Short mmCIF file of C-alpha atoms in Angstrom, two decimals:
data_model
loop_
_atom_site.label_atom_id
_atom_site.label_comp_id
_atom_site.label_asym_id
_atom_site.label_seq_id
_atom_site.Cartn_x
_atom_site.Cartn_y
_atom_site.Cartn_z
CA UNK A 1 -59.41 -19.02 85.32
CA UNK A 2 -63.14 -17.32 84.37
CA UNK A 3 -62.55 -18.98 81.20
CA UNK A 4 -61.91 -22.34 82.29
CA UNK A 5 -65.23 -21.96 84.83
CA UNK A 6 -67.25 -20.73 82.25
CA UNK A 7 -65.98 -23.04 79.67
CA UNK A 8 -66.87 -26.01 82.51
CA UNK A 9 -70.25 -24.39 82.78
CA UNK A 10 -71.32 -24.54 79.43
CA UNK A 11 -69.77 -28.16 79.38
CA UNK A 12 -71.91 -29.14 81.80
CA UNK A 13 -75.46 -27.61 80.56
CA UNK A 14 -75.06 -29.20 77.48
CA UNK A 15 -74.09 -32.56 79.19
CA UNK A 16 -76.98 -32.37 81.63
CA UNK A 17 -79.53 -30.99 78.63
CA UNK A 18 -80.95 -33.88 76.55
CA UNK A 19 -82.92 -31.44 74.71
CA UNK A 20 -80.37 -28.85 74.05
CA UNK A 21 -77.84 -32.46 72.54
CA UNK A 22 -80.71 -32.85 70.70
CA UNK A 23 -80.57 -29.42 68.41
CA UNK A 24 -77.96 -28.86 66.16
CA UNK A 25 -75.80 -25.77 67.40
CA UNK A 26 -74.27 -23.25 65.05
CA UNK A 27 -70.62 -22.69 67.01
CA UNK A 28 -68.25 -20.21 65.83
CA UNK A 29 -65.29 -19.42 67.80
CA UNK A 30 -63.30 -15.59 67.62
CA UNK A 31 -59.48 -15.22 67.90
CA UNK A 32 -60.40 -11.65 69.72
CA UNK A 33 -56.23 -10.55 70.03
CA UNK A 34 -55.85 -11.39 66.41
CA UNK A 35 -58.76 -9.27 65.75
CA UNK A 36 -58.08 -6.79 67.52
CA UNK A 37 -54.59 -6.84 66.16
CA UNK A 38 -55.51 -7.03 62.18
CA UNK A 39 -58.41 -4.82 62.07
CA UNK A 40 -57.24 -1.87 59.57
CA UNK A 41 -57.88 0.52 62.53
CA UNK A 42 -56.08 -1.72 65.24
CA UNK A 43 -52.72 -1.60 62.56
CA UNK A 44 -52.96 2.00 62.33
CA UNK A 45 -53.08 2.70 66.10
CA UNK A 46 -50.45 0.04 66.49
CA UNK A 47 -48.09 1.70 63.57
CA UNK A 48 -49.02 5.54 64.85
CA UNK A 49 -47.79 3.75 68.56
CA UNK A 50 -45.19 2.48 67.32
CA UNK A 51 -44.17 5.76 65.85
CA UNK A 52 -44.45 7.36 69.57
CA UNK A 53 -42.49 4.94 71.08
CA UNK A 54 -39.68 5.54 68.57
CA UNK A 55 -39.51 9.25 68.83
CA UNK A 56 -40.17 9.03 72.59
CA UNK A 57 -37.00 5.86 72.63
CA UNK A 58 -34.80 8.88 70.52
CA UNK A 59 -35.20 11.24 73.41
CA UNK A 60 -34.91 8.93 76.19
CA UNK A 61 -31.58 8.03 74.35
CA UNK A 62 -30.55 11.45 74.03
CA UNK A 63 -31.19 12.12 77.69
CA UNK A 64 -29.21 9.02 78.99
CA UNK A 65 -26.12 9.96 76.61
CA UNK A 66 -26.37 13.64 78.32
CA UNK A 67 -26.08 11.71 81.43
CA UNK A 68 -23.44 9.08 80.38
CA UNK A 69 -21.47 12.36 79.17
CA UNK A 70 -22.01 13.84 83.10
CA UNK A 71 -20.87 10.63 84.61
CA UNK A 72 -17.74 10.79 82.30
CA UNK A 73 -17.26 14.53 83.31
CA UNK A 74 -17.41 13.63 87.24
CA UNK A 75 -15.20 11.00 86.77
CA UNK A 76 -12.23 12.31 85.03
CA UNK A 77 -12.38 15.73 86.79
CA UNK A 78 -13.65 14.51 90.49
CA UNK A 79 -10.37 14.47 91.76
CA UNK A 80 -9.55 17.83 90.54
CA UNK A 81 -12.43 19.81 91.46
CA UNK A 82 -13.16 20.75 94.90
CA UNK A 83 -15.06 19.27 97.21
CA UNK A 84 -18.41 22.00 97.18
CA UNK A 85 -17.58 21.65 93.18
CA UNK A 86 -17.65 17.64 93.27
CA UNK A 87 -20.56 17.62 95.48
CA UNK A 88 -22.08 19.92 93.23
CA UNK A 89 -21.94 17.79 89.87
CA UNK A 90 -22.56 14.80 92.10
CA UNK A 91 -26.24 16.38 93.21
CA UNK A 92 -26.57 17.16 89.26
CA UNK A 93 -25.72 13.76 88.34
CA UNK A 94 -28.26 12.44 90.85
CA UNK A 95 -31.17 15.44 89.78
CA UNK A 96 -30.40 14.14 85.96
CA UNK A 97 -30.86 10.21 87.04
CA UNK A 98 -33.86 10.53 88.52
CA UNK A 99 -35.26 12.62 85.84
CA UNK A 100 -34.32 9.93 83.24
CA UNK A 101 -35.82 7.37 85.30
CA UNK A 102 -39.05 9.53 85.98
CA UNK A 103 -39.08 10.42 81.91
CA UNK A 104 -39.45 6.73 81.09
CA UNK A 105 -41.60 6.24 83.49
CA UNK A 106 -44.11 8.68 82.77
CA UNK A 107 -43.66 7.47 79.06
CA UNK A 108 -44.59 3.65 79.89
CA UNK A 109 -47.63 4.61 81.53
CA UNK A 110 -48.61 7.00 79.04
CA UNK A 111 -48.04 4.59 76.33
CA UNK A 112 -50.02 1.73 78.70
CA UNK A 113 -53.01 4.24 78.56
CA UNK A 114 -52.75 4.53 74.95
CA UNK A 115 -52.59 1.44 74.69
CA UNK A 116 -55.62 0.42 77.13
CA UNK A 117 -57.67 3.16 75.70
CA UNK A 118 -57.41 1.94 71.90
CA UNK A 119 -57.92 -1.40 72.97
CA UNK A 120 -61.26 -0.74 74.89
CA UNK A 121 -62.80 1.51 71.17
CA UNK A 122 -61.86 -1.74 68.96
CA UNK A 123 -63.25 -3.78 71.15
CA UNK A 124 -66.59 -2.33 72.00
CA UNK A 125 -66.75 -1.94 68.20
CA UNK A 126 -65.90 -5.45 67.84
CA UNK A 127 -68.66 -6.18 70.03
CA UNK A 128 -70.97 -4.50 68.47
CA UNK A 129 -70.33 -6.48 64.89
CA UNK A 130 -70.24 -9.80 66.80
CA UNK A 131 -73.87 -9.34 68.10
CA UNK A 132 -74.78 -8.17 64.19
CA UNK A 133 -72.96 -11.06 62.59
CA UNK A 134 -73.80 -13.60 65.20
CA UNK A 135 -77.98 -12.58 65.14
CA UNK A 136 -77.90 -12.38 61.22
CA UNK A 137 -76.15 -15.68 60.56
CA UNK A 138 -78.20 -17.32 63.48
CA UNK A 139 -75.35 -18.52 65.61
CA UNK A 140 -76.33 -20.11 69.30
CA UNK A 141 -72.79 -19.08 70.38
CA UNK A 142 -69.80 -17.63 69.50
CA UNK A 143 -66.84 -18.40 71.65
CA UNK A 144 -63.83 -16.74 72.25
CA UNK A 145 -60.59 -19.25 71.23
CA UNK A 146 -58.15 -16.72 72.94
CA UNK A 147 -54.36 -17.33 72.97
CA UNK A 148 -51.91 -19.84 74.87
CA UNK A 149 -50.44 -18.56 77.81
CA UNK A 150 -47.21 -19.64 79.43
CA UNK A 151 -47.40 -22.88 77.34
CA UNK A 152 -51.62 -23.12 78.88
CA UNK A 153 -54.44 -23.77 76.49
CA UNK A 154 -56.64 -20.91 76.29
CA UNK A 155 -60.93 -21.13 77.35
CA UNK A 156 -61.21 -23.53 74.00
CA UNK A 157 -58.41 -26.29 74.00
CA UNK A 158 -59.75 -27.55 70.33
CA UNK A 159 -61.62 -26.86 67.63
CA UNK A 160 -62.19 -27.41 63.88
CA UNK A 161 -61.14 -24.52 62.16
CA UNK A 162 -64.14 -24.09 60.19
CA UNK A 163 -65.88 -22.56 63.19
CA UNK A 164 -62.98 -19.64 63.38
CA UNK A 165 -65.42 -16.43 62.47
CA UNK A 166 -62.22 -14.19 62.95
CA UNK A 167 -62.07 -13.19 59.62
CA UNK A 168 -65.23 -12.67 58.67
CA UNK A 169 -65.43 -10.17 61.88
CA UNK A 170 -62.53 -8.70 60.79
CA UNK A 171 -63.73 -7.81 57.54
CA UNK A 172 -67.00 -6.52 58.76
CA UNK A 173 -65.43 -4.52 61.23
CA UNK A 174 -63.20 -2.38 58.86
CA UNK A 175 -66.25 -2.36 56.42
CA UNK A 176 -67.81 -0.78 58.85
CA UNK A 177 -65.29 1.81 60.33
CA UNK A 178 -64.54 2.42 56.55
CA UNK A 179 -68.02 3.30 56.05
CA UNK A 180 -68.21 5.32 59.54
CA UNK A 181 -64.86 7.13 58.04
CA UNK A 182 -66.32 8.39 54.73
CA UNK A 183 -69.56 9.60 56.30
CA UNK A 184 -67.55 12.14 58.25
#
C-alpha cells in the first residue's frame, strides 16, 4: 500500500512539473529480494540457515518418534496397567507433547530472528552501495521493482529492463564485503 502511494506521488510531481518533463531522468529500478537473495553473503547465510534448520528438523524428528513410540506404549499396555500407572504415562505423554510443540516453537522464532537479523546487515549494506552507485553514475532515482504478491503487481507495474541496476549492485556489494573480508 506505501508503495502504491508513493509510487502515485511521484506520478503525480512529474505530471504536475513541466520543468522536471522537461530534463531527461536517469531511472534505474532494484529487484531488492533478489539482491538480497544472490549477494555471495546473503547465499552463505541462507546455506549456513539452511544447515540449522536441517539439524534442528533431525531433532525435532527424533523427539516426535520418542513420542510416537510413548503413544504406542500407552496404547498397547493401557489396559493392562493400572489406573495410577496409566495416568502416569498419560501425564508423560502430555509433559512430552507439549515439549515437542514448545521445541519447534522456540526453533521458528529463533530461526525468524536469524532470519530478520541477516536480512536487516545485507540490507543496510545494500543501502549503503545504492547511495555510492546511484551518486557516482548520477542517477535522479532508483526505484525499487519489488516482487508480485498474491498475483498483485509490485510499487513498479512495468519497466524496460535496461533500467534493472540489480546486478550491478549485486556485484558491488560482494566486491565490497570481499574487500571488507580480506582486510580482517
Amino acid at each position: 500500500m506505501f508503495y502504491r502511494f508513493t509510487l502515485f506521488l511521484l506520478a503525480a510531481f512529474f505530471a504536475a512539473s513541466p520543468l522536471l518533463q522537461a530534463q531527461n531522468l536517469k531511472v534505474g529500478i532494484i529487484n531488492m529480494n533478489r539482491a538480497l537473495n544472490e549477494t555471495e553473503e546473503g547465499k552463505r547465510i541462507l546455506d549456513n540457515m539452511k544447515a540449522v534448520i536441517s539439524k534442528e528438523n533431525e531433532e525435532l524428528r527424533k523427539k516426535q518418534e520418542n513420542l510416537k513410540r510413548l503413544q504406542d506404549e500407552l496404547s498397547k499396555q493401557g489396559f493392562l496397567l493400572s489406573d495410577a500407572a496409566r495416568l502416569q504415562k498419560e501425564e508423560e505423554l502430555r509433559r512430552r507433547s507439549r515439549d515437542v510443540d514448545r521445541f519447534r516453537e522456540d526453533k521458528q522464532a529463533e530461526f525468524a530472528r536469524m532470519q530478520q537479523r541477516a536480512t536487516e546487515r545485507i540490507h543496510q549494506g545494500l543501502m549503503k552501495i545504492i547511495k555510492k552507485f546511484a551518486t557516482s553514475e548520477k542517477y535522479d532515482m532508483l526505484m525499487e521493482s519489488g516482487d508480485q504478491l498474491a498475483g498483485m503487481p509490485g510499487p513498479v507495474i512495468y519497466f524496460d529492463n535496461s533500467l534493472d541496476v540489480t546486478d550491478e549492485i549485486i556485484s558491488r556489494y560482494n566486491k565490497a564485503t570481499s574487500e571488507k573480508a580480506k582486510k580482517k
